[in-house]
Short mmCIF file of C-alpha atoms in Angstrom, two decimals:
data_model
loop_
_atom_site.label_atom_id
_atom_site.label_comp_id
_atom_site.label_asym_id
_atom_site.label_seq_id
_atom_site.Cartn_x
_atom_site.Cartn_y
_atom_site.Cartn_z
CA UNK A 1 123.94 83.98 67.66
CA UNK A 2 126.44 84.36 70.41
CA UNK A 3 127.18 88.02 72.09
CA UNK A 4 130.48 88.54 74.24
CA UNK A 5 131.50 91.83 76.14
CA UNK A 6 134.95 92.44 77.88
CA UNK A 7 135.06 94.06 82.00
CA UNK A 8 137.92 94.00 83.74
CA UNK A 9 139.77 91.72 81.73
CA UNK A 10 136.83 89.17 81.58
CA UNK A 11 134.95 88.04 78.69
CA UNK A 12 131.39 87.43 79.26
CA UNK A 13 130.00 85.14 76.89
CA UNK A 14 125.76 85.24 76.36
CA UNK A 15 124.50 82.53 74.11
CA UNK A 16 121.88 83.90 72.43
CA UNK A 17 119.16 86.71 72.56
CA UNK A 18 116.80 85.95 74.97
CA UNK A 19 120.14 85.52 77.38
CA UNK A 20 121.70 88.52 76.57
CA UNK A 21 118.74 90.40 77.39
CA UNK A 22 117.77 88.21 80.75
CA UNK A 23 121.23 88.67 81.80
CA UNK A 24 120.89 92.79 80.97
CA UNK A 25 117.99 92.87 83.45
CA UNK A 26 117.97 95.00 86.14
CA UNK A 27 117.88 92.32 89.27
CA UNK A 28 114.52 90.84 90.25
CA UNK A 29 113.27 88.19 92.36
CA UNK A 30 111.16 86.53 89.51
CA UNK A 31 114.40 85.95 87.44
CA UNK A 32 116.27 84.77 89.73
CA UNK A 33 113.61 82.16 90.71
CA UNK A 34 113.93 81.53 86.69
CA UNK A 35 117.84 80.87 87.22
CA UNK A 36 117.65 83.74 84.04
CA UNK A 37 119.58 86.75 86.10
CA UNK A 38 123.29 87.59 86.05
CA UNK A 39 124.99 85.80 88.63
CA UNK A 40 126.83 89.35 89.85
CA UNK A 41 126.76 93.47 88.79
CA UNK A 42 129.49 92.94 86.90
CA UNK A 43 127.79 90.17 84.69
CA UNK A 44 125.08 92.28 84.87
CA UNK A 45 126.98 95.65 83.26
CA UNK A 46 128.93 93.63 80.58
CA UNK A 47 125.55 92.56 79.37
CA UNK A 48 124.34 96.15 79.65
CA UNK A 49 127.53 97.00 77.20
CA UNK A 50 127.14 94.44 74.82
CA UNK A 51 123.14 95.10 74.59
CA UNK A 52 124.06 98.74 73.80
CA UNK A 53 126.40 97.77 70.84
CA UNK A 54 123.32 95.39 69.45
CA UNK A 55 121.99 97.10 66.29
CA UNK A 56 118.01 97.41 66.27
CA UNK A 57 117.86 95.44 63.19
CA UNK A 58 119.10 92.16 65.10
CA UNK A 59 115.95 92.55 66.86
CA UNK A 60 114.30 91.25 63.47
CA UNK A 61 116.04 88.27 62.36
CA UNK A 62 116.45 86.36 65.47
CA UNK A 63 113.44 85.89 67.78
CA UNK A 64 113.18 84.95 71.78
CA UNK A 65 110.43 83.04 70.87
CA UNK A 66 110.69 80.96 67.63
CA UNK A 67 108.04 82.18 65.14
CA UNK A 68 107.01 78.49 64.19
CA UNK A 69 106.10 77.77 67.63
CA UNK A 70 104.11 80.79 69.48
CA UNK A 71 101.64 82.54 67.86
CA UNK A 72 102.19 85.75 69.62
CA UNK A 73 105.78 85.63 67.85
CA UNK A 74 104.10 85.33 64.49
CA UNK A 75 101.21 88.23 65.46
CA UNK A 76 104.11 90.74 66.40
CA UNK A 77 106.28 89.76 63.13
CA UNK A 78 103.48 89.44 60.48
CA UNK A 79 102.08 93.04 61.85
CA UNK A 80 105.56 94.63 62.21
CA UNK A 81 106.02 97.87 59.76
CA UNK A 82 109.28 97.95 58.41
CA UNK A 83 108.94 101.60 56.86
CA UNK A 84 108.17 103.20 60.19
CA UNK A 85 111.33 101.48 61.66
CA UNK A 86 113.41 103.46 59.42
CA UNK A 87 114.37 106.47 61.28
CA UNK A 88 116.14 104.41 63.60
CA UNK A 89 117.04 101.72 61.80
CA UNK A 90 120.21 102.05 61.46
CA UNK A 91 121.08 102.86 65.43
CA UNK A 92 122.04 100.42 68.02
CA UNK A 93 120.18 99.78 71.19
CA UNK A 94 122.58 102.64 73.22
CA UNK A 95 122.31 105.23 70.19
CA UNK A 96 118.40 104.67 70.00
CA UNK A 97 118.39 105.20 74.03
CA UNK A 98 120.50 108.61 73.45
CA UNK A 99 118.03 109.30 70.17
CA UNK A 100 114.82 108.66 72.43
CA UNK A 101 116.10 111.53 75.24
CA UNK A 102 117.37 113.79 72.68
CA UNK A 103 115.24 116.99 71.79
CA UNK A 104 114.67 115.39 68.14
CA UNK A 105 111.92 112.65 69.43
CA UNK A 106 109.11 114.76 69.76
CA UNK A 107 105.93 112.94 71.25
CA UNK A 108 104.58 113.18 67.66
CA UNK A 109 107.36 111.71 66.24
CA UNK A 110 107.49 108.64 68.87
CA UNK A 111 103.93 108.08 68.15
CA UNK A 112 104.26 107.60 64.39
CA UNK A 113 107.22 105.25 65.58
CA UNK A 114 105.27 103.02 68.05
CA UNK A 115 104.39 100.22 64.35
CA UNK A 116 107.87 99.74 63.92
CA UNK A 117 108.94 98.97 67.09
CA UNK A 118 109.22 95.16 68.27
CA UNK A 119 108.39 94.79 71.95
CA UNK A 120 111.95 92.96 72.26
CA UNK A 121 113.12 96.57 71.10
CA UNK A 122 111.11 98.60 73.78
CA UNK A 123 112.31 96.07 76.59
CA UNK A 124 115.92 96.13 75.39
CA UNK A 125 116.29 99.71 75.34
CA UNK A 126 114.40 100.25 78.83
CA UNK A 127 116.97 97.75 80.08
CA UNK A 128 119.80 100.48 79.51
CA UNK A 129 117.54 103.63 81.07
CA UNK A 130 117.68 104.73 84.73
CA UNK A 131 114.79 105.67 86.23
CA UNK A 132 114.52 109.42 85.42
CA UNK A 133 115.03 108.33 81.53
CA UNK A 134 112.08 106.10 81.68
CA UNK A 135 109.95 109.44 82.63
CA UNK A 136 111.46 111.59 80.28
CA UNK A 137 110.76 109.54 77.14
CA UNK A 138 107.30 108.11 78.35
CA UNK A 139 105.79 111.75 79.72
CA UNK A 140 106.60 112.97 75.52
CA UNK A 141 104.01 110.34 74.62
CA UNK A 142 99.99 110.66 74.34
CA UNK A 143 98.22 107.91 73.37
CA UNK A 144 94.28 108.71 73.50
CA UNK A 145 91.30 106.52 73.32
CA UNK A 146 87.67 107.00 72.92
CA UNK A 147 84.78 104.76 74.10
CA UNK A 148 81.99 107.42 75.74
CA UNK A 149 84.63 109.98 76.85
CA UNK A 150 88.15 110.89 75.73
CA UNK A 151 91.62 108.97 77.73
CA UNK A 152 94.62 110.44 77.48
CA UNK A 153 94.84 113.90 76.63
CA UNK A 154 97.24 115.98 77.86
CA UNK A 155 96.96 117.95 81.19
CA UNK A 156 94.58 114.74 82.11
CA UNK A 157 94.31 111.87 84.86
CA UNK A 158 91.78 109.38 85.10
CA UNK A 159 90.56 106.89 87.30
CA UNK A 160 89.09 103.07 86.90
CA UNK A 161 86.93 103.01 89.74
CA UNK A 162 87.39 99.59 91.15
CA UNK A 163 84.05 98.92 93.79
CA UNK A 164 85.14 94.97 94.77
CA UNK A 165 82.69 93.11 96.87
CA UNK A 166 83.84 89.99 98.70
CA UNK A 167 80.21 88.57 98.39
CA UNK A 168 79.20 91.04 94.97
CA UNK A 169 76.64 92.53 97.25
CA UNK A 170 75.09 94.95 94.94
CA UNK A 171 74.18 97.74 97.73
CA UNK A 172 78.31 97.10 98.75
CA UNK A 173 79.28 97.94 95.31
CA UNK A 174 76.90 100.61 94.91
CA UNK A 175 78.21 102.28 97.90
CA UNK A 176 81.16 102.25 96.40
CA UNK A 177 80.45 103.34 93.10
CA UNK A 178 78.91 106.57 94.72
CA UNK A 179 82.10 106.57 97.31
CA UNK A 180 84.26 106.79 93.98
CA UNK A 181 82.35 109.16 91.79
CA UNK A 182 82.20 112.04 94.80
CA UNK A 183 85.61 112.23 94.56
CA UNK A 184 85.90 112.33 90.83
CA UNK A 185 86.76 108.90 90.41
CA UNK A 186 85.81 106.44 87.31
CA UNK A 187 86.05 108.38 84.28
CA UNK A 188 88.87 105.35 82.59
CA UNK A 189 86.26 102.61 83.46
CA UNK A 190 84.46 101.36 86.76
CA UNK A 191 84.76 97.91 86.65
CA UNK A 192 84.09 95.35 89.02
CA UNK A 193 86.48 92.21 89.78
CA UNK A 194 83.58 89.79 90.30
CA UNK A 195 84.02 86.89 92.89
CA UNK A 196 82.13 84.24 91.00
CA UNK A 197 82.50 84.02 87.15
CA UNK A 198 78.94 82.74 86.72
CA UNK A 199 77.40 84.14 83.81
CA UNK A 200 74.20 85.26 85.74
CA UNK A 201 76.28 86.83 88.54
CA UNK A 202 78.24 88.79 86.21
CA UNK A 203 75.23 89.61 83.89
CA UNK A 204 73.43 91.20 87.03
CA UNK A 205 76.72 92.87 87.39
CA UNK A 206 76.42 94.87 84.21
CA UNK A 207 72.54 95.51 84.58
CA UNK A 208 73.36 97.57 87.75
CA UNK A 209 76.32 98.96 86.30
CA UNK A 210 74.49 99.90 83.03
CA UNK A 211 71.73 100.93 85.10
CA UNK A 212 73.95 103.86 87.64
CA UNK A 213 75.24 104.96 84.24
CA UNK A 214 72.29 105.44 82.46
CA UNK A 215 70.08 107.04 84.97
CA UNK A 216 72.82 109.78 86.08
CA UNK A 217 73.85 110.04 82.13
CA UNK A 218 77.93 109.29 83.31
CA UNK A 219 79.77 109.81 80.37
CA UNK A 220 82.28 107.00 80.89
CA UNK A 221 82.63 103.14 79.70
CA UNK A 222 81.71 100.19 82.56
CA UNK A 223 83.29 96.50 82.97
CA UNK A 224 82.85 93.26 84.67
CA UNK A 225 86.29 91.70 84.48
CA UNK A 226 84.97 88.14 84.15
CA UNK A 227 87.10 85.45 81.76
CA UNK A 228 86.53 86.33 78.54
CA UNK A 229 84.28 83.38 77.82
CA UNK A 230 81.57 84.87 80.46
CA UNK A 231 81.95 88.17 79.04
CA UNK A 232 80.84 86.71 74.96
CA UNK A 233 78.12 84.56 76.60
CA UNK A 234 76.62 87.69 78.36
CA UNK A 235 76.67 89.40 75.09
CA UNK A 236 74.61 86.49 73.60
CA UNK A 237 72.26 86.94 76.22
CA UNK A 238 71.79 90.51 75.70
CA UNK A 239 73.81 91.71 78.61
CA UNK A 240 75.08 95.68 78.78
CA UNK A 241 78.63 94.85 77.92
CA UNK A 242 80.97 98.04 76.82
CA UNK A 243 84.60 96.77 77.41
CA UNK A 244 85.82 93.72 76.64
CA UNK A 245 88.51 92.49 79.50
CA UNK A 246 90.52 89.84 79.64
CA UNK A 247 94.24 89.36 81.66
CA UNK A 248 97.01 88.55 78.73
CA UNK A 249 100.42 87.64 78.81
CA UNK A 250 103.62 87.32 76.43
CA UNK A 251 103.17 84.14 75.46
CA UNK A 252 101.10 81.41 73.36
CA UNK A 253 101.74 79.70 75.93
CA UNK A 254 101.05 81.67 78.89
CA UNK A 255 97.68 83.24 77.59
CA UNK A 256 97.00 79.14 77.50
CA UNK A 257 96.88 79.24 80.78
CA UNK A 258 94.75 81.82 81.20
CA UNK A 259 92.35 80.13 78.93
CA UNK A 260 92.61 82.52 76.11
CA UNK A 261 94.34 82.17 72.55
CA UNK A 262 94.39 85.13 69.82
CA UNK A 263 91.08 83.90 67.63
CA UNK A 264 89.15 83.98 71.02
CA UNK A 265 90.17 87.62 71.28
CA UNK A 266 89.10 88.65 67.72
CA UNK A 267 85.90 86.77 68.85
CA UNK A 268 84.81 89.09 71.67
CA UNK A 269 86.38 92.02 70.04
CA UNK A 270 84.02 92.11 67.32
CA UNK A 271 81.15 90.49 69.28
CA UNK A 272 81.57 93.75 71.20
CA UNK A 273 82.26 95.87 67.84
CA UNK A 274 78.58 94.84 66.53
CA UNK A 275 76.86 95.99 69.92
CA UNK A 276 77.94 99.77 68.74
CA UNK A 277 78.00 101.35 72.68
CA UNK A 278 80.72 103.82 72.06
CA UNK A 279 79.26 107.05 71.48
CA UNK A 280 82.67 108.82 70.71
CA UNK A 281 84.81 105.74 69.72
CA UNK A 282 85.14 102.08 69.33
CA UNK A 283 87.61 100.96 71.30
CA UNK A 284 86.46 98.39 73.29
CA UNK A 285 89.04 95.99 74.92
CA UNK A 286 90.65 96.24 78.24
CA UNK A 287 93.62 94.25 78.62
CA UNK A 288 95.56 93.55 82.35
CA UNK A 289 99.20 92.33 82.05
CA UNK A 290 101.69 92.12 84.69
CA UNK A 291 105.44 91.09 84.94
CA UNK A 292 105.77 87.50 86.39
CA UNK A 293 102.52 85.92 84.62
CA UNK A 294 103.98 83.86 81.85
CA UNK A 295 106.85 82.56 84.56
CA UNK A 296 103.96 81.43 87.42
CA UNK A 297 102.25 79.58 84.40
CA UNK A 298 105.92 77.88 83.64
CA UNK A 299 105.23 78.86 80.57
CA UNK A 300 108.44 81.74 80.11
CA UNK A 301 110.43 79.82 77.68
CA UNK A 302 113.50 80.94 78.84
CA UNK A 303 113.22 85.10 78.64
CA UNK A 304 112.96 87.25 81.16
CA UNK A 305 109.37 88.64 82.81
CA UNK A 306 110.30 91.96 81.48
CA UNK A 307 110.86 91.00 77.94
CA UNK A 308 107.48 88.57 78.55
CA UNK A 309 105.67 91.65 79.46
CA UNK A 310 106.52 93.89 76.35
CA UNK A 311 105.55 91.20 74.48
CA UNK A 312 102.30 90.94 76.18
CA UNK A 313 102.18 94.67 75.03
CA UNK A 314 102.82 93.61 71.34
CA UNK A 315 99.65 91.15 71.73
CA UNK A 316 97.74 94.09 73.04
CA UNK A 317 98.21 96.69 70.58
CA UNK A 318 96.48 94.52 68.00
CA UNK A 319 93.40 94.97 69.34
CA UNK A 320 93.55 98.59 69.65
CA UNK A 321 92.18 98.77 73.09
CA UNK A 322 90.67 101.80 75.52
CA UNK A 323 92.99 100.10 78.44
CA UNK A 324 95.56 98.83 79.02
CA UNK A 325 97.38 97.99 82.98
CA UNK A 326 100.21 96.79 84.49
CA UNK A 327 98.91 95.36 87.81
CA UNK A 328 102.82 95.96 88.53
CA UNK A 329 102.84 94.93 92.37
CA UNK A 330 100.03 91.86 92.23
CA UNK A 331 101.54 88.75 91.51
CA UNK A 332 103.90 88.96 94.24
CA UNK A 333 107.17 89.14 96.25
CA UNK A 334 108.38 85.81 94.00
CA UNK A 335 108.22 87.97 91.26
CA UNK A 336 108.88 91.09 92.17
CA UNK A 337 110.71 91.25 95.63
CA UNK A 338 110.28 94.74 97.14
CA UNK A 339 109.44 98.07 96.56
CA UNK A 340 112.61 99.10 94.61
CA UNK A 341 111.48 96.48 92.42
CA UNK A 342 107.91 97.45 92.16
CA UNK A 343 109.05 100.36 91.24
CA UNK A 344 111.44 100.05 88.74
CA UNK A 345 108.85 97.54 86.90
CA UNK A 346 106.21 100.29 86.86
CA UNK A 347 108.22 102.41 85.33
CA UNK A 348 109.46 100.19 83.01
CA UNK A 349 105.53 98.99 82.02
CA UNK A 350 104.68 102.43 82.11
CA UNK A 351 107.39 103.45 79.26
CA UNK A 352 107.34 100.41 77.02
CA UNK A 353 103.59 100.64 76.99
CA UNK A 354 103.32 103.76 75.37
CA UNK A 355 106.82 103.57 73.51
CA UNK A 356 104.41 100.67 71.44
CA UNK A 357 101.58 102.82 71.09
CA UNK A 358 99.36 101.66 73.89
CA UNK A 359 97.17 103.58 76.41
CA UNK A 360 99.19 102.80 79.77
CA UNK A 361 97.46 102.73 83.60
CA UNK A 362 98.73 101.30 86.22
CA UNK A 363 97.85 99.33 89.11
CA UNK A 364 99.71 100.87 91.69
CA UNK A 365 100.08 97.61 94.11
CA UNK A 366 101.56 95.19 96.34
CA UNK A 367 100.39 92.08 98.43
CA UNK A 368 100.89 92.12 102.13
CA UNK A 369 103.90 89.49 102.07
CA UNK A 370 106.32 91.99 99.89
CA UNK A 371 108.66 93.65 101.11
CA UNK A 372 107.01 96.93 100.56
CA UNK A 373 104.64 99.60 101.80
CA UNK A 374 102.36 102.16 101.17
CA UNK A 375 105.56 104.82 101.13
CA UNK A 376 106.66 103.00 98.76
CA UNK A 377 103.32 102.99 96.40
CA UNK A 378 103.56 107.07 96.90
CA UNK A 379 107.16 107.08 95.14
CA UNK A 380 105.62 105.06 92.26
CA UNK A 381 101.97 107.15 92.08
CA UNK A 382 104.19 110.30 91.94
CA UNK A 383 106.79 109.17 89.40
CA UNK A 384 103.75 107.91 87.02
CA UNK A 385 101.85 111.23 87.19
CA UNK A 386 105.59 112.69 86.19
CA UNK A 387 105.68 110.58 83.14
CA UNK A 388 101.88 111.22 81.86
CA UNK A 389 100.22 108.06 83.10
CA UNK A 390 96.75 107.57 81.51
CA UNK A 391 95.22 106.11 84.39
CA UNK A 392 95.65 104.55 87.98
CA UNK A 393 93.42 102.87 90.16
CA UNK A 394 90.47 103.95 92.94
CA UNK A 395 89.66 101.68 95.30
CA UNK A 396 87.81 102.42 98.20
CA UNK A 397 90.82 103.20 101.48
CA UNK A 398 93.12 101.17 99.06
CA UNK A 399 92.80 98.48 100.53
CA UNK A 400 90.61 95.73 98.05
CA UNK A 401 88.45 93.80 100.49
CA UNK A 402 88.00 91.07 97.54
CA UNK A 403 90.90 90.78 96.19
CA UNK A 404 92.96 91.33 99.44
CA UNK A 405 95.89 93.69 97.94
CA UNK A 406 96.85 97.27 98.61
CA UNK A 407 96.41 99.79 95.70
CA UNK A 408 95.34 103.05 95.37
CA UNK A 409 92.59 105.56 96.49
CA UNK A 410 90.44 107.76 95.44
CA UNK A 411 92.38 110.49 97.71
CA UNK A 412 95.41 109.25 95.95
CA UNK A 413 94.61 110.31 92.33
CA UNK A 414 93.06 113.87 93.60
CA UNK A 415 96.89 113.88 95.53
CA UNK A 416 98.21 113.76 91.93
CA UNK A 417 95.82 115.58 90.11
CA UNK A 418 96.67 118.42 92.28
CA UNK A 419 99.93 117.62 92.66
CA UNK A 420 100.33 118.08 88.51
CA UNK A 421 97.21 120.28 87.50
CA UNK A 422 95.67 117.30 86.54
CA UNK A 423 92.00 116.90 85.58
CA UNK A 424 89.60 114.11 84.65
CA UNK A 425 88.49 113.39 81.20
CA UNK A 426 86.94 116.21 79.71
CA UNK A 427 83.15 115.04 79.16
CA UNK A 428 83.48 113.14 82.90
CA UNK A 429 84.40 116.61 84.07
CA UNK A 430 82.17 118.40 82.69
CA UNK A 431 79.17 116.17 84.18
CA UNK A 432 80.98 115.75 87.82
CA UNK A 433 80.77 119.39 88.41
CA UNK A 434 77.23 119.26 86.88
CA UNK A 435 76.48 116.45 89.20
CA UNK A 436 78.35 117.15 92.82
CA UNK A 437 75.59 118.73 94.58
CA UNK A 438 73.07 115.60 93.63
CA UNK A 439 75.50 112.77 94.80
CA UNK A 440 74.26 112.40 98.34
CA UNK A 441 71.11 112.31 96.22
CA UNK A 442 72.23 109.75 94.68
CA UNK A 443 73.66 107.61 97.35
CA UNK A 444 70.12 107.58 99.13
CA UNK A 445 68.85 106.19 95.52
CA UNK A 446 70.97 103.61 94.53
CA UNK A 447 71.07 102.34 98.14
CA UNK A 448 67.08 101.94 98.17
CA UNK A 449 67.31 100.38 94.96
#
C-alpha cells in the first residue's frame, strides 16, 4: 500500500511500509549507506506526518518482512496478542505517541501492553518522539528479571562486569573481576567476551568464573559470551553455564549470519532450563543486539536498522531473557556516524526495549574511528539513568583491551548511581557491604590461585 503526505505544496509519495518508515527515520549514516534515508528534512517531516496519520492496526496486515519468507516475521505474528492491543487499537501512530506521554499510561498499564505491541509499532512511534519523550515513556516502565538476584527494580542500577583479556589470561581476568566487584560492579552478569571460541577455552572460562562465585557466595548470574554452539557443547560436557548468550538480529536472515536460527535458540534455552542454576528465577538467556547488524550482513531487506533492531527485540522477548543490550556505539561510524547519532539510537533501543516488555542495558560505546568521544558517552550514561536503564556496562578504565572499543567504567555507574540514588540489586547489595572489607583479601586469593 502506497502512503502520500503534502509540504509546501509537494506531494511525497512512499511506496510501501518499510519506506514510509525508512524515510521517517531520524538521519543516520547506516541508512544512508542503505540508499533507505530521505533525500532532505523536508522528505524527512512529510514522512513524519504521514506516519502519524497511520492507524496502529495497519501495522498488522501489511508486514516489512513478508511472513512466508522470514521466520522472525512469522514468530512476532503467530505470538502477537490481539486482546492486549485493544486499548490502543483504535489510535494512530501520533495519537498513541500523545497516549504514551499522557498521565493515563501508567508503567503498569504499559507493561500489560508490551504482548500487543508489534516491534514495527514501537519503532514507528519512537520515530515521531524527541529525545526527552523517549525518557519520559521508557523511565514509567520496570521490567524485572530473576536468575540468583533481582534486575530491575525501581530505585536500582546494575552492572555486567565485563573483565576482557586479550590473551584470556585467567590471573588478567581475575584482576579484573576483583577490580569490578570493589566498586560494586557485576550484580546484572560478569561475563567474559572470550578471544578464542574453543570449547575448552571457554569451559575453563566458566570453571573460574563458577569458582569466584561460589567461594565468595556472590549472589549474581556469570557468562562466557561464546557462539551459542560452544555454549550447548559446554553444557554437554558438564560445564557451569548460567546464562545463555548469543548476539541476535531482526532478521531470518541476519541471525543466519550469525550462525543462529530460532530452533537453535529453543535448543540452548531449555538445555540451560534443565541445569536448574537460578535460585530465584529462570531466566536464563542474554541476548546482544545492536542497530546496523542485519545491514553489515546485507541481509536488511530493504528496512531501516532501527526498524531491524525492534524487530530483533520482538525475537528476544520470546525467550523471556535476564538481558537484554544494545551495544548502541559498536558496530561503527558506517552505521552510526557520530555521537548525536549514538545517542539518539540509545535512546531509541533503550525505549522500544522496554515499550516490548524486555529488560533493557546498554552498552554505552563507540570505536575510535567515530566521530565521537567520551563527552559524548556521559550525555548518553546520564540520559539512560534518567529513563530507568536496567543495566550498563563496567569495564576496567573503559577502555576494552580485547575488544578495542570505549565503554563504560566502573566509576561511571557509581557517577550515576549517585547521581540518581541508585543502588545495586538488592541481594548483590546486601553481600557487597557484607564483603568490602575482605576484597583485598580476596584479590591476594584469586591472584595465587
Amino acid at each position: 500500500m502506497a502512503y502520500s503526505h503534502t509540504v509546501a505544496n509537494r506531494v511525497y509519495r512512499f511506496v510501501d511500509l518499510k519506506t514510509l518508515l525508512a524515510k521517517a527515520t531520524p538521519a543516520r549514516s547506516g541508512d544512508d549507506l542503505a540508499g533507505l534515508a530521505a533525500a532532505s528534512a523536508e522528505e524527512r517531516v512529510a514522512a513524519q506526518m504521514a506516519l502519524s496519520e497511520l492507524p496502529l492496526r495497519t501495522f498488522l496486515t501489511e508486514q516489512v518482512i513478508p511472513y512466508e519468507s522470514d521466520e522472525v516475521t512469522r514468530l512476532i505474528l503467530d505470538e502477537h496478542d490481539a486482546r492486549t492491543l485493544t486499548t490502543v487499537a483504535h489510535l494512530t501512530v501520533g495519537d498513541f505517541r500523545d497516549w504514551l506521554l499522557g498521565d493515563q499510561a501508567t508503567g503498569e498499564l504499559l507493561t500489560g501492553l508490551a504482548g500487543g505491541l508489534t516491534p514495527e509499532i514501537a519503532a514507528a512511534v519512537s520515530k515521531l518522539m524527541r529525545l526527552q519523550d523517549l525518557i519520559s515513556v521508557a523511565a514509567k516502565i520496570r521490567v524485572v528479571t530473576r536468575f540468583r538476584n533481582t534486575i530491575g527494580l525501581a530505585g536500582r542500577l546494575s552492572t555486567r562486569l565485563q573483565p576482557n583479556h586479550p590473551t584470556d589470561d585467567p590471573k588478567g581476568i581475575a584482576a579484573s573481576i576483583i577490580d569490578g566487584l570493589s566498586y560494586g560492579s557485576g550484580d546484572a552478569v560478569i561475563g567474559i567476551n572470550p578471544v578464542s571460541d574453543n570449547v575448552q577455552t571457554v569451559e575453563t572460562l566458566l570453571r573460574l568464573l563458577d569458582r569466584v562465585r561460589q567461594v565468595y557466595e556472590i549472589p549474581t548470574q556469570t557468562c562466557v559470551l561464546a557462539h551459542v554452539t560452544t555454549q550447548m557443547e559446554a553444557m554437554r560436557r558438564g560445564a557451569p553455564v548460567d546464562l545463555v548468550f548469543q548476539s541476535i538480529a531482526g532478521t531470518e536472515a541476519a541471525n543466519a549470519a550469525f550462525g543462529v536460527n530460532i530452533a537453535m535458540l529453543e535448543e540452548a534455552h531449555q538445555q540451560a532450563l534443565e541445569l536448574k542454576r537460578g535460585a530465584l528465577g529462570d531466566n536464563v538467556m542474554y541476548f546482544e543486539t545492536g542497530q546496523g547488524s542485519a545491514l553489515s550482513a546485507g541481509a536488511h531487506h530493504g528496512v531501516d536498522q532501527q526498524t531491524c533492531e525492534a524487530r530483533a527485540y520482538g525475537l528476544a522477548r520470546h525467550f523471556q531473557p535476564m538481558l537484554v543490550n544494545t551495544v548502541v556505539g559498536f558496530i561503527g561510524p558506517e552505521y552510526l556516524y557520530d555521537g548525536k547519532q549514538i545517542l539518539r539510537a540509545g535512546l531509541e533501543d533503550h525505549f522500544c526495549g522496554k515499550l516490548l516488555g524486555l529488560p533493557m542495558g546498554c552498552d554505552i560505546c563507540y570505536t575510535n574511528h567515530a566521530e565521537a568521544d567520551q563527552d559524548d558517552m556521559d550525555a548518553l550514561l546520564t540520559m539512560l539513568g534518567a529513563a530507568g536503564v536496567n543495566y550498563i556496562m563496567g569495564v576496567p578504565g573503559a577502555d576494552d583491551v580485547m575488544l578495542n572499543y570505549q565503554s563504560t567504567s566502573f566509576h561511571d555507574a557509581l557517577y550515576l548511581r549517585k547521581l540518581f540514588g541508585l543502588r545495586p540489586a538488592p541481594e548483590f547489595e546486601t553481600w557487597w557491604e557484607r564483603m568490602e572489607r575482605e576484597l583485598p583479601r580476596m584479590e591476594h586469593l584469586l591472584l595465587e590461585a
